[in-house]
Protein backbone atom coordinates (compact mmCIF):
# COMPACT_ATOMS: atom_id res chain seq x y z
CA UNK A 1 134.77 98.64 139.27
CA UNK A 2 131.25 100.26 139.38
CA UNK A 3 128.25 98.29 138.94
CA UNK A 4 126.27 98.82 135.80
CA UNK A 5 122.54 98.20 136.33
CA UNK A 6 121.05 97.45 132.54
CA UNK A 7 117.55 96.52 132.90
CA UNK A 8 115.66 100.23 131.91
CA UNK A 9 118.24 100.65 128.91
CA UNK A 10 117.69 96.83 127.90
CA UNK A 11 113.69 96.32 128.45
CA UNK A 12 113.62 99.58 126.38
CA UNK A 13 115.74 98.03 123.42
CA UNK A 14 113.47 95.17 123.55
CA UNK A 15 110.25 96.86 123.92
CA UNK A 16 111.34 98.91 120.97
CA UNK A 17 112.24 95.96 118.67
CA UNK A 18 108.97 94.74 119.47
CA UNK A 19 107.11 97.29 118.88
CA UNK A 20 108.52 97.45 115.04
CA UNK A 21 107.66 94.13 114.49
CA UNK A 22 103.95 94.51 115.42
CA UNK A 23 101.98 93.13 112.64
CA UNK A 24 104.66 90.54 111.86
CA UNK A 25 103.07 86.79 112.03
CA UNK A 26 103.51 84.14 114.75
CA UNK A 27 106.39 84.38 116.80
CA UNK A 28 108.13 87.14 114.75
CA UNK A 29 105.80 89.85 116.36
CA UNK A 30 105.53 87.89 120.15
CA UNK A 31 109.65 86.59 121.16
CA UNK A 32 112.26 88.82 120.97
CA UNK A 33 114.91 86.89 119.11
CA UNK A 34 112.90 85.96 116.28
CA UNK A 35 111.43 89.60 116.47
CA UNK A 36 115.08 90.81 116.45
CA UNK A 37 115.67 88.76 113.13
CA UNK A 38 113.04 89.89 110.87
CA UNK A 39 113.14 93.52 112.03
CA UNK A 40 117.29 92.94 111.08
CA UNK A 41 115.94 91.26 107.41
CA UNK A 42 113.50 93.86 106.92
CA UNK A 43 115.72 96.26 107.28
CA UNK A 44 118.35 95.17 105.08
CA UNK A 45 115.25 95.08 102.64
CA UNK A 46 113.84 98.20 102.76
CA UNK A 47 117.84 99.57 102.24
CA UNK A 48 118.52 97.18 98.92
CA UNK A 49 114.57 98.64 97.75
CA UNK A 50 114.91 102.09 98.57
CA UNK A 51 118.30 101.83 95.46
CA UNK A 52 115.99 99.58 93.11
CA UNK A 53 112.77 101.69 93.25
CA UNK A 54 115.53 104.25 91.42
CA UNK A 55 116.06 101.27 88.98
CA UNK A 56 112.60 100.43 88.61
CA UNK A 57 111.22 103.89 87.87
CA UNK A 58 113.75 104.42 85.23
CA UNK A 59 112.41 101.00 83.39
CA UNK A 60 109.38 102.59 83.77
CA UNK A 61 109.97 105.36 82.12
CA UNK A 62 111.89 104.42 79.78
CA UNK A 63 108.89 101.57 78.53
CA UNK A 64 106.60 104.04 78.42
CA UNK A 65 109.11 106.59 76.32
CA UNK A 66 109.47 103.56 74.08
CA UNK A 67 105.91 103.06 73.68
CA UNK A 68 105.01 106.65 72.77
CA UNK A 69 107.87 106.69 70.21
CA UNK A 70 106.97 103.71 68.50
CA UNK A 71 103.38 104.92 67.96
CA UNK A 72 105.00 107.92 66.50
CA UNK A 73 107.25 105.83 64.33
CA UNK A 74 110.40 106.13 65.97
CA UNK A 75 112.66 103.81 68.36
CA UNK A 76 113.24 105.04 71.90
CA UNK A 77 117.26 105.22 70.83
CA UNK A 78 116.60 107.70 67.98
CA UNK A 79 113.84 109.47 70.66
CA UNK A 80 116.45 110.21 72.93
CA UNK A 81 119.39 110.86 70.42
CA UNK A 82 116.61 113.16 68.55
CA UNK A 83 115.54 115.35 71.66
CA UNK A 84 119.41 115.45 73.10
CA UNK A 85 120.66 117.47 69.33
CA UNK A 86 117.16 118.96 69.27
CA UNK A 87 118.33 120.58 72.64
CA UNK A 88 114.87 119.48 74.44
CA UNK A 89 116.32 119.67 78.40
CA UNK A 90 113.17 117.34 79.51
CA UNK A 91 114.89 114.22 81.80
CA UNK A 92 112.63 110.87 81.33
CA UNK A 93 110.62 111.25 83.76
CA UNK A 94 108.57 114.21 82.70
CA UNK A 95 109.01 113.03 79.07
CA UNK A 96 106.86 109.46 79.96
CA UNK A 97 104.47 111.75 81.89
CA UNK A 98 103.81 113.84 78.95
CA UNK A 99 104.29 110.68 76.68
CA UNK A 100 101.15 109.34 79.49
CA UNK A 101 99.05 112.18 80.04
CA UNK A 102 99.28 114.32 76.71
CA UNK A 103 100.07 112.71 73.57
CA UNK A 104 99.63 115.46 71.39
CA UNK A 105 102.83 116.78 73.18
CA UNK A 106 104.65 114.01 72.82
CA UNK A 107 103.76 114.08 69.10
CA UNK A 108 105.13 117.39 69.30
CA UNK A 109 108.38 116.25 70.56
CA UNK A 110 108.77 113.32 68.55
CA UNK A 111 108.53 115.55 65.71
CA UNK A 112 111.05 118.28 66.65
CA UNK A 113 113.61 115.28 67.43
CA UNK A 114 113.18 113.40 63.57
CA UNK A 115 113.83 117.13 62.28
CA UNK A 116 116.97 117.29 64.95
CA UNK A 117 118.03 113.52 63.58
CA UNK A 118 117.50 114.50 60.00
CA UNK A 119 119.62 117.62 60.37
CA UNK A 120 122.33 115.87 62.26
């Protein structure tokens, strides 16, 4: 059997683990096994955060949709069950950035879905 020589491949591996965990404190940026271990748990935490910033924007939204509504003397349910039969194609996110930015709008909207609600 051939002999494998390992040490470029392996000082690059290490070198690159290192390199991500620059910044880290104490030994976590300076030995590689402890380096290797909180790169590993970052990781893992950035993947699980990248599916609950999703989550967390829609709360948003949805809080701020609420808010809006209730100044304009609705729930966010009948909002939302107003704008769907009023045919308003506006997902939540633009809805709590109008709801933010330009209230007059929203009071615009709000109004169109009681008249959908009433109707219905």
């Amino acid at each position: 059997m051939t002999r494998v020589k390992r040490s470029v491949h392996a000082k690059k591996k290490r070198r690159a683990t290192l390199e991500r965990a620059k910044g880290y404190r104490g030994d976590a940026s300076r030995h590689y096994k402890k380096a290797k271990e909180t790169v590993m748990k970052a990781d893992s935490y950035a993947y699980r955060d990248r599916r609950n910033k999703k989550r967390d924007f829609r709360r948003l939204w949805i809080t701020r949709i609420n808010a809006a509504a209730r100044v304009n003397g609705m729930t966010y349910g009948q909002f939302i069950h107003g704008v769907q039969t009023a045919g308003i194609e506006l997902d939540r996110k633009v809805l709590a950035d109008i709801a933010v930015r330009d209230p007059e709008t929203f009071a615009g909207i709000c109004e169109a879905a009681k008249a959908a609600n009433d109707a219905d």
